[in-house]
PDB file of C-alpha atoms in Angstrom:
ATOM      1  CA  MET A   1     288.282 -14.330 132.711  1.00 61.00           C
ATOM      2  CA  ARG A   2     285.421 -15.116 135.099  1.00 72.00           C
ATOM      3  CA  ALA A   3     283.213 -12.406 133.587  1.00 67.00           C
ATOM      4  CA  ALA A   4     283.659 -13.897 130.142  1.00 73.00           C
ATOM      5  CA  ARG A   5     282.814 -17.345 131.526  1.00 81.00           C
ATOM      6  CA  LEU A   6     279.633 -16.043 133.197  1.00 80.00           C
ATOM      7  CA  ILE A   7     278.514 -14.423 129.936  1.00 77.00           C
ATOM      8  CA  LYS A   8     279.162 -17.662 128.093  1.00 82.00           C
ATOM      9  CA  MET A   9     277.151 -19.578 130.680  1.00 84.00           C
ATOM     10  CA  VAL A  10     274.158 -17.246 130.234  1.00 80.00           C
ATOM     11  CA  LEU A  11     274.365 -17.599 126.448  1.00 80.00           C
ATOM     12  CA  LEU A  12     274.524 -21.382 126.728  1.00 83.00           C
ATOM     13  CA  LEU A  13     271.434 -21.480 128.922  1.00 83.00           C
ATOM     14  CA  GLN A  14     269.644 -19.037 126.652  1.00 79.00           C
ATOM     15  CA  SER A  15     270.262 -21.205 123.588  1.00 75.00           C
ATOM     16  CA  ARG A  16     268.994 -24.446 125.197  1.00 77.00           C
ATOM     17  CA  PRO A  17     265.989 -25.377 127.345  1.00 76.00           C
ATOM     18  CA  ALA A  18     268.202 -26.715 130.145  1.00 83.00           C
ATOM     19  CA  MET A  19     271.709 -28.036 130.822  1.00 86.00           C
ATOM     20  CA  THR A  20     273.106 -30.270 133.522  1.00 88.00           C
ATOM     21  CA  ALA A  21     276.045 -29.220 135.663  1.00 87.00           C
ATOM     22  CA  ALA A  22     278.183 -31.806 133.848  1.00 88.00           C
ATOM     23  CA  GLU A  23     277.245 -30.398 130.448  1.00 89.00           C
ATOM     24  CA  LEU A  24     278.005 -26.843 131.519  1.00 89.00           C
ATOM     25  CA  ALA A  25     281.295 -27.910 133.087  1.00 88.00           C
ATOM     26  CA  ARG A  26     282.313 -29.584 129.827  1.00 88.00           C
ATOM     27  CA  GLU A  27     281.362 -26.557 127.699  1.00 87.00           C
ATOM     28  CA  LEU A  28     283.020 -24.065 130.058  1.00 87.00           C
ATOM     29  CA  GLU A  29     286.034 -26.301 130.769  1.00 87.00           C
ATOM     30  CA  VAL A  30     285.651 -25.981 134.541  1.00 89.00           C
ATOM     31  CA  SER A  31     284.581 -28.244 137.409  1.00 89.00           C
ATOM     32  CA  GLU A  32     280.945 -28.823 138.387  1.00 87.00           C
ATOM     33  CA  ARG A  33     281.661 -27.051 141.685  1.00 88.00           C
ATOM     34  CA  THR A  34     282.722 -23.962 139.710  1.00 90.00           C
ATOM     35  CA  VAL A  35     279.471 -24.198 137.713  1.00 88.00           C
ATOM     36  CA  THR A  36     277.524 -24.156 140.976  1.00 88.00           C
ATOM     37  CA  ARG A  37     279.385 -21.080 142.217  1.00 87.00           C
ATOM     38  CA  ASP A  38     278.942 -19.304 138.883  1.00 87.00           C
ATOM     39  CA  ALA A  39     275.190 -20.033 138.860  1.00 86.00           C
ATOM     40  CA  GLN A  40     274.912 -18.569 142.355  1.00 85.00           C
ATOM     41  CA  ALA A  41     276.863 -15.472 141.278  1.00 83.00           C
ATOM     42  CA  LEU A  42     274.531 -14.956 138.312  1.00 83.00           C
ATOM     43  CA  SER A  43     271.481 -15.335 140.508  1.00 82.00           C
ATOM     44  CA  GLU A  44     272.830 -12.755 142.966  1.00 78.00           C
ATOM     45  CA  ALA A  45     273.428 -10.396 140.017  1.00 76.00           C
ATOM     46  CA  GLY A  46     269.780 -10.629 138.998  1.00 79.00           C
ATOM     47  CA  VAL A  47     270.016 -13.246 136.237  1.00 81.00           C
ATOM     48  CA  PRO A  48     267.158 -15.736 136.892  1.00 84.00           C
ATOM     49  CA  VAL A  49     269.133 -18.979 136.835  1.00 86.00           C
ATOM     50  CA  TYR A  50     267.064 -21.807 138.316  1.00 81.00           C
ATOM     51  CA  ALA A  51     268.554 -25.131 139.456  1.00 83.00           C
ATOM     52  CA  GLU A  52     266.504 -28.327 139.567  1.00 82.00           C
ATOM     53  CA  ARG A  53     267.842 -31.256 141.552  1.00 77.00           C
ATOM     54  CA  GLY A  54     267.465 -34.914 140.731  1.00 70.00           C
ATOM     55  CA  ARG A  55     268.232 -37.206 137.818  1.00 68.00           C
ATOM     56  CA  ALA A  56     266.315 -35.030 135.338  1.00 64.00           C
ATOM     57  CA  GLY A  57     267.496 -31.794 136.902  1.00 71.00           C
ATOM     58  CA  GLY A  58     269.796 -29.109 135.643  1.00 84.00           C
ATOM     59  CA  TYR A  59     270.083 -25.380 135.142  1.00 87.00           C
ATOM     60  CA  ARG A  60     267.692 -23.221 133.176  1.00 85.00           C
ATOM     61  CA  LEU A  61     266.705 -19.578 132.730  1.00 84.00           C
ATOM     62  CA  ILE A  62     263.187 -18.765 133.901  1.00 81.00           C
ATOM     63  CA  GLY A  63     260.651 -16.107 133.066  1.00 70.00           C
ATOM     64  CA  GLY A  64     261.649 -15.847 129.393  1.00 67.00           C
ATOM     65  CA  TYR A  65     264.862 -14.081 130.350  1.00 70.00           C
ATOM     66  CA  ARG A  66     266.965 -12.967 127.402  1.00 66.00           C
ATOM     67  CA  THR A  67     270.328 -11.263 127.554  1.00 64.00           C
ATOM     68  CA  ARG A  68     271.242  -8.450 125.187  1.00 57.00           C
ATOM     69  CA  LEU A  69     274.899  -9.500 125.199  1.00 51.00           C
ATOM     70  CA  THR A  70     274.603 -10.884 121.680  1.00 52.00           C
ATOM     71  CA  GLY A  71     276.472  -8.248 119.655  1.00 56.00           C
ATOM     72  CA  LEU A  72     279.371  -9.739 117.719  1.00 51.00           C
ATOM     73  CA  ALA A  73     282.836  -8.272 118.116  1.00 58.00           C
ATOM     74  CA  ARG A  74     284.810  -7.868 114.872  1.00 56.00           C
ATOM     75  CA  GLY A  75     287.098 -10.808 115.642  1.00 56.00           C
ATOM     76  CA  GLU A  76     284.131 -13.043 116.458  1.00 55.00           C
ATOM     77  CA  ALA A  77     282.294 -12.031 113.291  1.00 48.00           C
ATOM     78  CA  GLU A  78     285.355 -12.736 111.138  1.00 49.00           C
ATOM     79  CA  ALA A  79     285.937 -16.081 112.845  1.00 48.00           C
ATOM     80  CA  LEU A  80     282.288 -17.032 112.348  1.00 49.00           C
ATOM     81  CA  PHE A  81     282.733 -17.027 108.570  1.00 46.00           C
ATOM     82  CA  LEU A  82     285.498 -19.610 109.005  1.00 49.00           C
ATOM     83  CA  SER A  83     283.542 -21.865 111.342  1.00 54.00           C
ATOM     84  CA  GLY A  84     283.257 -24.559 108.650  1.00 52.00           C
ATOM     85  CA  VAL A  85     287.004 -25.220 108.924  1.00 57.00           C
ATOM     86  CA  PRO A  86     287.458 -26.045 112.626  1.00 59.00           C
ATOM     87  CA  GLY A  87     290.965 -27.426 112.189  1.00 59.00           C
ATOM     88  CA  ALA A  88     292.157 -24.236 110.516  1.00 60.00           C
ATOM     89  CA  LEU A  89     290.528 -22.097 113.223  1.00 59.00           C
ATOM     90  CA  ARG A  90     292.275 -24.096 115.931  1.00 65.00           C
ATOM     91  CA  GLU A  91     295.668 -23.804 114.231  1.00 65.00           C
ATOM     92  CA  MET A  92     295.284 -20.027 113.819  1.00 64.00           C
ATOM     93  CA  GLY A  93     294.269 -19.588 117.457  1.00 68.00           C
ATOM     94  CA  LEU A  94     290.714 -18.461 116.617  1.00 63.00           C
ATOM     95  CA  GLU A  95     288.728 -21.358 118.092  1.00 67.00           C
ATOM     96  CA  ASP A  96     287.557 -19.416 121.172  1.00 70.00           C
ATOM     97  CA  ALA A  97     286.427 -16.434 119.095  1.00 64.00           C
ATOM     98  CA  ALA A  98     284.453 -18.690 116.766  1.00 63.00           C
ATOM     99  CA  SER A  99     282.855 -20.506 119.702  1.00 68.00           C
ATOM    100  CA  ALA A 100     281.760 -17.218 121.254  1.00 68.00           C
ATOM    101  CA  ALA A 101     280.366 -16.019 117.916  1.00 63.00           C
ATOM    102  CA  ARG A 102     278.364 -19.210 117.388  1.00 63.00           C
ATOM    103  CA  LEU A 103     276.904 -18.916 120.877  1.00 67.00           C
ATOM    104  CA  LYS A 104     275.842 -15.307 120.307  1.00 66.00           C
ATOM    105  CA  VAL A 105     274.229 -16.165 116.984  1.00 61.00           C
ATOM    106  CA  SER A 106     272.480 -19.162 118.530  1.00 61.00           C
ATOM    107  CA  ALA A 107     271.192 -17.032 121.409  1.00 61.00           C
ATOM    108  CA  ALA A 108     269.737 -14.506 118.965  1.00 58.00           C
ATOM    109  CA  LEU A 109     267.915 -17.113 116.863  1.00 54.00           C
ATOM    110  CA  LEU A 110     264.364 -18.260 117.284  1.00 51.00           C
ATOM    111  CA  PRO A 111     264.080 -21.418 119.424  1.00 60.00           C
ATOM    112  CA  SER A 112     263.061 -23.445 116.375  1.00 54.00           C
ATOM    113  CA  LEU A 113     266.322 -22.527 114.617  1.00 51.00           C
ATOM    114  CA  ARG A 114     268.810 -23.014 117.442  1.00 54.00           C
ATOM    115  CA  ASP A 115     269.856 -26.468 116.308  1.00 59.00           C
ATOM    116  CA  ALA A 116     270.978 -25.093 112.907  1.00 56.00           C
ATOM    117  CA  SER A 117     274.694 -25.199 113.776  1.00 56.00           C
ATOM    118  CA  ARG A 118     274.438 -28.811 114.945  1.00 58.00           C
ATOM    119  CA  THR A 119     272.465 -30.005 111.936  1.00 57.00           C
ATOM    120  CA  ALA A 120     274.862 -28.225 109.554  1.00 54.00           C
ATOM    121  CA  ALA A 121     277.880 -29.794 111.268  1.00 56.00           C
ATOM    122  CA  GLN A 122     276.276 -33.229 110.857  1.00 61.00           C
ATOM    123  CA  ARG A 123     275.984 -32.678 107.115  1.00 59.00           C
ATOM    124  CA  PHE A 124     279.254 -30.988 106.138  1.00 60.00           C
ATOM    125  CA  HIS A 125     282.844 -31.335 107.336  1.00 64.00           C
ATOM    126  CA  LEU A 126     286.011 -30.105 105.641  1.00 63.00           C
ATOM    127  CA  ASP A 127     289.136 -32.239 106.111  1.00 68.00           C
ATOM    128  CA  ALA A 128     291.838 -30.184 104.380  1.00 67.00           C
ATOM    129  CA  PRO A 129     295.036 -32.303 104.676  1.00 68.00           C
ATOM    130  CA  SER A 130     295.751 -34.923 102.038  1.00 68.00           C
ATOM    131  CA  TRP A 131     295.619 -38.663 102.741  1.00 70.00           C
ATOM    132  CA  PHE A 132     298.556 -40.531 104.294  1.00 65.00           C
ATOM    133  CA  ARG A 133     300.061 -37.366 105.667  1.00 68.00           C
ATOM    134  CA  GLU A 134     300.238 -36.282 109.289  1.00 69.00           C
ATOM    135  CA  PRO A 135     299.492 -32.535 109.310  1.00 67.00           C
ATOM    136  CA  GLU A 136     301.854 -30.330 111.307  1.00 76.00           C
ATOM    137  CA  THR A 137     300.866 -26.891 112.532  1.00 79.00           C
ATOM    138  CA  PRO A 138     303.665 -24.357 111.935  1.00 86.00           C
ATOM    139  CA  GLU A 139     304.802 -22.957 115.265  1.00 88.00           C
ATOM    140  CA  LEU A 140     304.598 -19.352 114.029  1.00 91.00           C
ATOM    141  CA  LEU A 141     301.149 -19.666 112.398  1.00 90.00           C
ATOM    142  CA  PRO A 142     299.212 -17.960 115.251  1.00 88.00           C
ATOM    143  CA  ALA A 143     301.592 -14.976 115.184  1.00 90.00           C
ATOM    144  CA  VAL A 144     301.252 -14.668 111.409  1.00 91.00           C
ATOM    145  CA  ALA A 145     297.454 -15.026 111.643  1.00 88.00           C
ATOM    146  CA  ASP A 146     297.297 -12.239 114.240  1.00 88.00           C
ATOM    147  CA  ALA A 147     299.239  -9.946 111.911  1.00 91.00           C
ATOM    148  CA  VAL A 148     296.944 -10.820 108.989  1.00 90.00           C
ATOM    149  CA  TRP A 149     293.793 -10.049 110.985  1.00 85.00           C
ATOM    150  CA  ASP A 150     295.256  -6.827 112.401  1.00 89.00           C
ATOM    151  CA  ASP A 151     296.898  -5.525 109.161  1.00 91.00           C
ATOM    152  CA  ARG A 152     300.267  -5.177 110.887  1.00 92.00           C
ATOM    153  CA  ARG A 153     303.616  -5.234 109.142  1.00 93.00           C
ATOM    154  CA  VAL A 154     305.961  -8.003 110.229  1.00 94.00           C
ATOM    155  CA  ALA A 155     309.713  -8.466 110.170  1.00 93.00           C
ATOM    156  CA  ALA A 156     310.241 -12.072 109.122  1.00 93.00           C
ATOM    157  CA  ARG A 157     313.182 -14.422 108.767  1.00 93.00           C
ATOM    158  CA  TYR A 158     312.628 -17.018 106.056  1.00 92.00           C
ATOM    159  CA  ARG A 159     314.555 -20.120 104.941  1.00 90.00           C
ATOM    160  CA  ARG A 160     315.318 -19.984 101.214  1.00 85.00           C
ATOM    161  CA  GLY A 161     317.399 -22.953 100.206  1.00 80.00           C
ATOM    162  CA  GLU A 162     320.522 -23.049 102.346  1.00 83.00           C
ATOM    163  CA  GLU A 163     320.280 -19.439 103.485  1.00 89.00           C
ATOM    164  CA  GLU A 164     318.027 -17.255 105.585  1.00 90.00           C
ATOM    165  CA  VAL A 165     316.661 -13.962 104.328  1.00 90.00           C
ATOM    166  CA  VAL A 166     315.041 -11.103 106.226  1.00 91.00           C
ATOM    167  CA  ARG A 167     311.964  -9.422 104.811  1.00 90.00           C
ATOM    168  CA  GLU A 168     309.571  -6.737 105.978  1.00 92.00           C
ATOM    169  CA  LEU A 169     306.160  -7.950 104.852  1.00 94.00           C
ATOM    170  CA  GLU A 170     302.602  -6.714 104.699  1.00 94.00           C
ATOM    171  CA  PRO A 171     300.624  -9.926 105.357  1.00 93.00           C
ATOM    172  CA  TYR A 172     297.456  -9.942 103.248  1.00 94.00           C
ATOM    173  CA  GLY A 173     296.042 -13.447 103.580  1.00 91.00           C
ATOM    174  CA  LEU A 174     296.489 -17.079 104.558  1.00 89.00           C
ATOM    175  CA  VAL A 175     295.895 -20.111 102.339  1.00 88.00           C
ATOM    176  CA  LEU A 176     295.647 -23.729 103.489  1.00 84.00           C
ATOM    177  CA  LYS A 177     296.530 -26.003 100.562  1.00 84.00           C
ATOM    178  CA  ALA A 178     296.558 -29.790 101.055  1.00 77.00           C
ATOM    179  CA  GLY A 179     297.520 -29.399 104.723  1.00 80.00           C
ATOM    180  CA  VAL A 180     300.253 -26.805 104.061  1.00 85.00           C
ATOM    181  CA  TRP A 181     299.857 -23.171 105.200  1.00 88.00           C
ATOM    182  CA  TYR A 182     300.955 -20.310 102.933  1.00 92.00           C
ATOM    183  CA  LEU A 183     301.121 -16.552 103.467  1.00 93.00           C
ATOM    184  CA  CYS A 184     300.281 -14.182 100.617  1.00 93.00           C
ATOM    185  CA  ALA A 185     302.092 -10.937 101.417  1.00 94.00           C
ATOM    186  CA  ARG A 186     303.320  -7.751  99.837  1.00 93.00           C
ATOM    187  CA  VAL A 187     306.991  -6.965 100.325  1.00 90.00           C
ATOM    188  CA  ALA A 188     307.311  -3.618 102.083  1.00 79.00           C
ATOM    189  CA  ARG A 189     308.372  -0.880  99.674  1.00 67.00           C
ATOM    190  CA  VAL A 190     311.539  -0.129 101.635  1.00 57.00           C
ATOM    191  CA  ALA A 191     312.944  -3.546 100.710  1.00 52.00           C
ATOM    192  CA  ALA A 192     314.374  -4.836  97.454  1.00 52.00           C
ATOM    193  CA  GLY A 193     311.478  -5.860  95.253  1.00 51.00           C
ATOM    194  CA  GLY A 194     309.180  -3.804  97.456  1.00 57.00           C
ATOM    195  CA  GLY A 195     305.559  -3.475  96.484  1.00 79.00           C
ATOM    196  CA  SER A 196     305.293  -6.911  94.852  1.00 87.00           C
ATOM    197  CA  PHE A 197     303.033  -9.691  96.123  1.00 92.00           C
ATOM    198  CA  ARG A 198     304.655 -13.034  96.919  1.00 92.00           C
ATOM    199  CA  VAL A 199     303.797 -16.381  98.479  1.00 92.00           C
ATOM    200  CA  TYR A 200     305.646 -17.849 101.481  1.00 93.00           C
ATOM    201  CA  ARG A 201     305.377 -21.255 103.130  1.00 91.00           C
ATOM    202  CA  ILE A 202     304.756 -20.541 106.788  1.00 92.00           C
ATOM    203  CA  ASP A 203     306.686 -23.603 107.986  1.00 91.00           C
ATOM    204  CA  ARG A 204     309.812 -21.985 106.507  1.00 92.00           C
ATOM    205  CA  PHE A 205     309.581 -18.898 108.722  1.00 94.00           C
ATOM    206  CA  THR A 206     312.137 -19.016 111.515  1.00 94.00           C
ATOM    207  CA  ALA A 207     311.068 -15.757 113.182  1.00 94.00           C
ATOM    208  CA  VAL A 208     308.130 -13.371 112.869  1.00 94.00           C
ATOM    209  CA  GLU A 209     307.846 -10.118 114.778  1.00 93.00           C
ATOM    210  CA  ALA A 210     304.849  -7.839 114.345  1.00 89.00           C
ATOM    211  CA  GLY A 211     305.552  -4.124 114.550  1.00 83.00           C
ATOM    212  CA  GLY A 212     303.322  -1.381 115.837  1.00 81.00           C
ATOM    213  CA  GLU A 213     302.694   0.016 112.368  1.00 83.00           C
ATOM    214  CA  ARG A 214     299.609  -0.938 110.401  1.00 89.00           C
ATOM    215  CA  PHE A 215     299.676  -0.962 106.622  1.00 91.00           C
ATOM    216  CA  GLU A 216     296.968   0.229 104.264  1.00 89.00           C
ATOM    217  CA  ARG A 217     295.492  -2.594 102.253  1.00 89.00           C
ATOM    218  CA  ASP A 218     295.139  -2.454  98.503  1.00 89.00           C
ATOM    219  CA  GLY A 219     291.368  -2.451  98.058  1.00 84.00           C
ATOM    220  CA  ASP A 220     291.663  -4.234  94.698  1.00 88.00           C
ATOM    221  CA  PHE A 221     293.543  -7.225  96.125  1.00 89.00           C
ATOM    222  CA  ASP A 222     291.511 -10.432  95.648  1.00 90.00           C
ATOM    223  CA  LEU A 223     292.992 -13.311  97.642  1.00 90.00           C
ATOM    224  CA  PRO A 224     291.226 -16.231  95.837  1.00 88.00           C
ATOM    225  CA  ALA A 225     292.054 -14.775  92.407  1.00 91.00           C
ATOM    226  CA  PHE A 226     295.656 -14.062  93.389  1.00 91.00           C
ATOM    227  CA  TRP A 227     296.132 -17.583  94.731  1.00 90.00           C
ATOM    228  CA  ALA A 228     294.592 -19.203  91.648  1.00 88.00           C
ATOM    229  CA  GLU A 229     296.897 -17.205  89.380  1.00 89.00           C
ATOM    230  CA  ARG A 230     300.032 -17.977  91.385  1.00 89.00           C
ATOM    231  CA  ALA A 231     299.126 -21.651  91.738  1.00 85.00           C
ATOM    232  CA  GLU A 232     298.780 -21.957  87.967  1.00 81.00           C
ATOM    233  CA  GLU A 233     302.068 -20.099  87.433  1.00 84.00           C
ATOM    234  CA  PHE A 234     303.815 -22.413  89.888  1.00 83.00           C
ATOM    235  CA  ALA A 235     302.401 -25.543  88.278  1.00 77.00           C
ATOM    236  CA  ARG A 236     303.609 -24.401  84.857  1.00 78.00           C
ATOM    237  CA  SER A 237     307.007 -23.226  86.103  1.00 82.00           C
ATOM    238  CA  ILE A 238     308.021 -26.660  87.372  1.00 82.00           C
ATOM    239  CA  LEU A 239     307.128 -28.421  84.086  1.00 85.00           C
ATOM    240  CA  ARG A 240     310.534 -27.861  82.477  1.00 86.00           C
ATOM    241  CA  ALA A 241     310.896 -31.081  80.474  1.00 90.00           C
ATOM    242  CA  GLU A 242     308.900 -33.012  77.869  1.00 93.00           C
ATOM    243  CA  VAL A 243     308.296 -36.693  77.215  1.00 95.00           C
ATOM    244  CA  VAL A 244     306.635 -38.397  74.243  1.00 96.00           C
ATOM    245  CA  VAL A 245     304.378 -41.341  75.089  1.00 96.00           C
ATOM    246  CA  ARG A 246     301.825 -43.632  73.493  1.00 96.00           C
ATOM    247  CA  LEU A 247     298.648 -44.242  75.461  1.00 96.00           C
ATOM    248  CA  SER A 248     295.958 -46.872  75.208  1.00 96.00           C
ATOM    249  CA  ALA A 249     292.340 -45.800  75.580  1.00 95.00           C
ATOM    250  CA  ASP A 250     292.552 -46.661  79.281  1.00 96.00           C
ATOM    251  CA  GLY A 251     295.850 -44.776  79.537  1.00 95.00           C
ATOM    252  CA  VAL A 252     294.218 -41.674  78.026  1.00 95.00           C
ATOM    253  CA  ARG A 253     291.451 -41.864  80.614  1.00 95.00           C
ATOM    254  CA  ARG A 254     293.830 -42.291  83.552  1.00 95.00           C
ATOM    255  CA  LEU A 255     296.570 -39.856  82.490  1.00 95.00           C
ATOM    256  CA  PRO A 256     295.096 -36.752  84.276  1.00 92.00           C
ATOM    257  CA  HIS A 257     295.047 -38.753  87.525  1.00 92.00           C
ATOM    258  CA  VAL A 258     298.783 -39.559  87.563  1.00 92.00           C
ATOM    259  CA  VAL A 259     300.372 -36.346  86.205  1.00 90.00           C
ATOM    260  CA  ASP A 260     299.548 -32.629  86.398  1.00 86.00           C
ATOM    261  CA  ALA A 261     295.904 -32.579  85.293  1.00 85.00           C
ATOM    262  CA  PRO A 262     295.906 -29.292  83.279  1.00 84.00           C
ATOM    263  CA  ALA A 263     299.108 -30.335  81.483  1.00 87.00           C
ATOM    264  CA  ALA A 264     297.603 -33.734  80.683  1.00 91.00           C
ATOM    265  CA  ARG A 265     294.417 -32.189  79.279  1.00 91.00           C
ATOM    266  CA  GLU A 266     296.355 -29.745  77.086  1.00 90.00           C
ATOM    267  CA  ALA A 267     298.605 -32.530  75.797  1.00 92.00           C
ATOM    268  CA  LEU A 268     295.622 -34.741  74.945  1.00 94.00           C
ATOM    269  CA  GLU A 269     293.811 -31.885  73.204  1.00 93.00           C
ATOM    270  CA  ALA A 270     296.884 -31.293  71.012  1.00 93.00           C
ATOM    271  CA  ALA A 271     297.337 -34.985  70.187  1.00 93.00           C
ATOM    272  CA  GLY A 272     296.549 -36.469  66.796  1.00 90.00           C
ATOM    273  CA  ALA A 273     294.096 -39.216  65.953  1.00 93.00           C
ATOM    274  CA  PRO A 274     294.562 -42.719  67.431  1.00 93.00           C
ATOM    275  CA  ASP A 275     296.721 -45.122  65.421  1.00 93.00           C
ATOM    276  CA  ALA A 276     295.574 -48.433  63.971  1.00 93.00           C
ATOM    277  CA  GLU A 277     295.790 -50.063  67.410  1.00 93.00           C
ATOM    278  CA  GLY A 278     293.752 -47.304  69.035  1.00 94.00           C
ATOM    279  CA  TRP A 279     296.736 -45.770  70.846  1.00 96.00           C
ATOM    280  CA  VAL A 280     297.350 -42.013  70.997  1.00 95.00           C
ATOM    281  CA  THR A 281     300.782 -40.346  70.879  1.00 96.00           C
ATOM    282  CA  VAL A 282     301.138 -37.225  73.041  1.00 95.00           C
ATOM    283  CA  THR A 283     303.926 -34.823  74.003  1.00 95.00           C
ATOM    284  CA  LEU A 284     303.609 -34.272  77.731  1.00 94.00           C
ATOM    285  CA  PRO A 285     305.284 -31.513  79.817  1.00 92.00           C
ATOM    286  CA  VAL A 286     306.752 -32.908  83.043  1.00 91.00           C
ATOM    287  CA  GLU A 287     308.820 -31.684  85.952  1.00 88.00           C
ATOM    288  CA  SER A 288     311.800 -33.968  85.242  1.00 90.00           C
ATOM    289  CA  GLU A 289     312.681 -37.388  83.909  1.00 91.00           C
ATOM    290  CA  GLU A 290     312.762 -38.775  87.453  1.00 92.00           C
ATOM    291  CA  VAL A 291     309.322 -37.418  88.294  1.00 91.00           C
ATOM    292  CA  ALA A 292     307.891 -38.623  84.973  1.00 93.00           C
ATOM    293  CA  HIS A 293     309.244 -42.099  85.715  1.00 95.00           C
ATOM    294  CA  GLU A 294     307.496 -42.186  89.089  1.00 93.00           C
ATOM    295  CA  GLN A 295     304.219 -40.812  87.736  1.00 93.00           C
ATOM    296  CA  LEU A 296     303.904 -42.786  84.504  1.00 95.00           C
ATOM    297  CA  ARG A 297     304.692 -46.078  86.208  1.00 94.00           C
ATOM    298  CA  GLY A 298     301.183 -45.763  87.641  1.00 93.00           C
ATOM    299  CA  LEU A 299     299.772 -46.443  84.176  1.00 95.00           C
ATOM    300  CA  GLY A 300     301.501 -49.815  83.896  1.00 93.00           C
ATOM    301  CA  PRO A 301     301.078 -51.441  80.462  1.00 94.00           C
ATOM    302  CA  GLU A 302     298.716 -48.665  79.303  1.00 96.00           C
ATOM    303  CA  VAL A 303     301.654 -46.374  78.397  1.00 96.00           C
ATOM    304  CA  GLU A 304     304.733 -46.738  76.154  1.00 96.00           C
ATOM    305  CA  VAL A 305     307.505 -44.145  76.494  1.00 96.00           C
ATOM    306  CA  LEU A 306     308.949 -43.166  73.114  1.00 96.00           C
ATOM    307  CA  ALA A 307     311.304 -40.343  74.162  1.00 95.00           C
ATOM    308  CA  PRO A 308     313.642 -39.404  75.652  1.00 95.00           C
ATOM    309  CA  ALA A 309     315.722 -42.532  75.204  1.00 95.00           C
ATOM    310  CA  ALA A 310     316.991 -42.480  78.792  1.00 95.00           C
ATOM    311  CA  LEU A 311     313.437 -42.594  80.168  1.00 95.00           C
ATOM    312  CA  ARG A 312     312.472 -45.344  77.734  1.00 96.00           C
ATOM    313  CA  GLY A 313     315.494 -47.260  79.012  1.00 95.00           C
ATOM    314  CA  ARG A 314     314.255 -46.913  82.590  1.00 95.00           C
ATOM    315  CA  PHE A 315     310.913 -48.424  81.636  1.00 95.00           C
ATOM    316  CA  ALA A 316     312.631 -51.201  79.688  1.00 95.00           C
ATOM    317  CA  ARG A 317     314.618 -52.113  82.819  1.00 95.00           C
ATOM    318  CA  ASP A 318     311.408 -52.021  84.879  1.00 94.00           C
ATOM    319  CA  ALA A 319     309.758 -54.342  82.367  1.00 93.00           C
ATOM    320  CA  GLY A 320     312.710 -56.717  82.522  1.00 92.00           C
ATOM    321  CA  ARG A 321     312.555 -56.905  86.300  1.00 93.00           C
ATOM    322  CA  LEU A 322     308.806 -57.505  86.202  1.00 92.00           C
ATOM    323  CA  ALA A 323     309.251 -60.256  83.609  1.00 91.00           C
ATOM    324  CA  GLY A 324     311.809 -61.853  85.907  1.00 91.00           C
ATOM    325  CA  LEU A 325     309.398 -61.772  88.822  1.00 92.00           C
ATOM    326  CA  TYR A 326     306.321 -62.989  86.947  1.00 90.00           C
ATOM    327  CA  GLY A 327     307.732 -64.777  83.905  1.00 81.00           C
ATOM    328  CA  GLY A 328     307.721 -68.185  85.592  1.00 62.00           C
TER     329      GLY A 328
END
């Protein structure tokens, strides 16, 4: 542990002209007294760490000293490519690896380029969770992430409805969608349905145990393409009902923002010409009558439900209640 901290201290000093004891203590997550002892240990080991006292003092490397401890380990290199999603790194337990990788890259850069990570961070930040939702990190996410990085089979218990199932999985990749973590995995061939790729919500795992056996990845597997295909399949699979509605010009414009956007676009493309009042009649696939009621209410008076009759009745009752509230 101390050796790793000393290396990190050298890399920090190599990437900056000078650092105060307080700054080093904050970066290394130790006390200033520990920083002093570590600087002395480095000096005794031949690393030219120089300490300047006073208000403008601090620690610096002298004589143009440069360490050769800049080679990236595999885990650090992989984490570096995810460094634009700090929240995801933290949840997967990869924050330390990414920090070490950034330091090594910074130490290897020319002095004029060493502020690149800071300037990039000031210009781009990814906030993955959706609004008005407190993200929760699944307890078993770090264990699943370790298995993904290491290509290790896992024995997993998974909640499916009211029951729990046991699966032996080959974890291929993780996806963070609107604050929810998913695992894309291939079911081990020894199990029922073995060899097929499936998607699992990680917050529904109740137990995950990685075995000692590594699996051989399918070289043709493309995680982004697989996810896009499954996401589209899922979106279409839940649209099991249809409603017929009339939309004003404003309703046509706003429809993709209140219902499934691809379904809305397809329905509008298949619609006929506007009627004499400029309204368009469309047949829209929806998840259910209840969901359609919640979604289409967002269009207010810009939509008229024509069918089914039960849904039209719901909107008629809504209109009656609104008239009662505002009619006076």
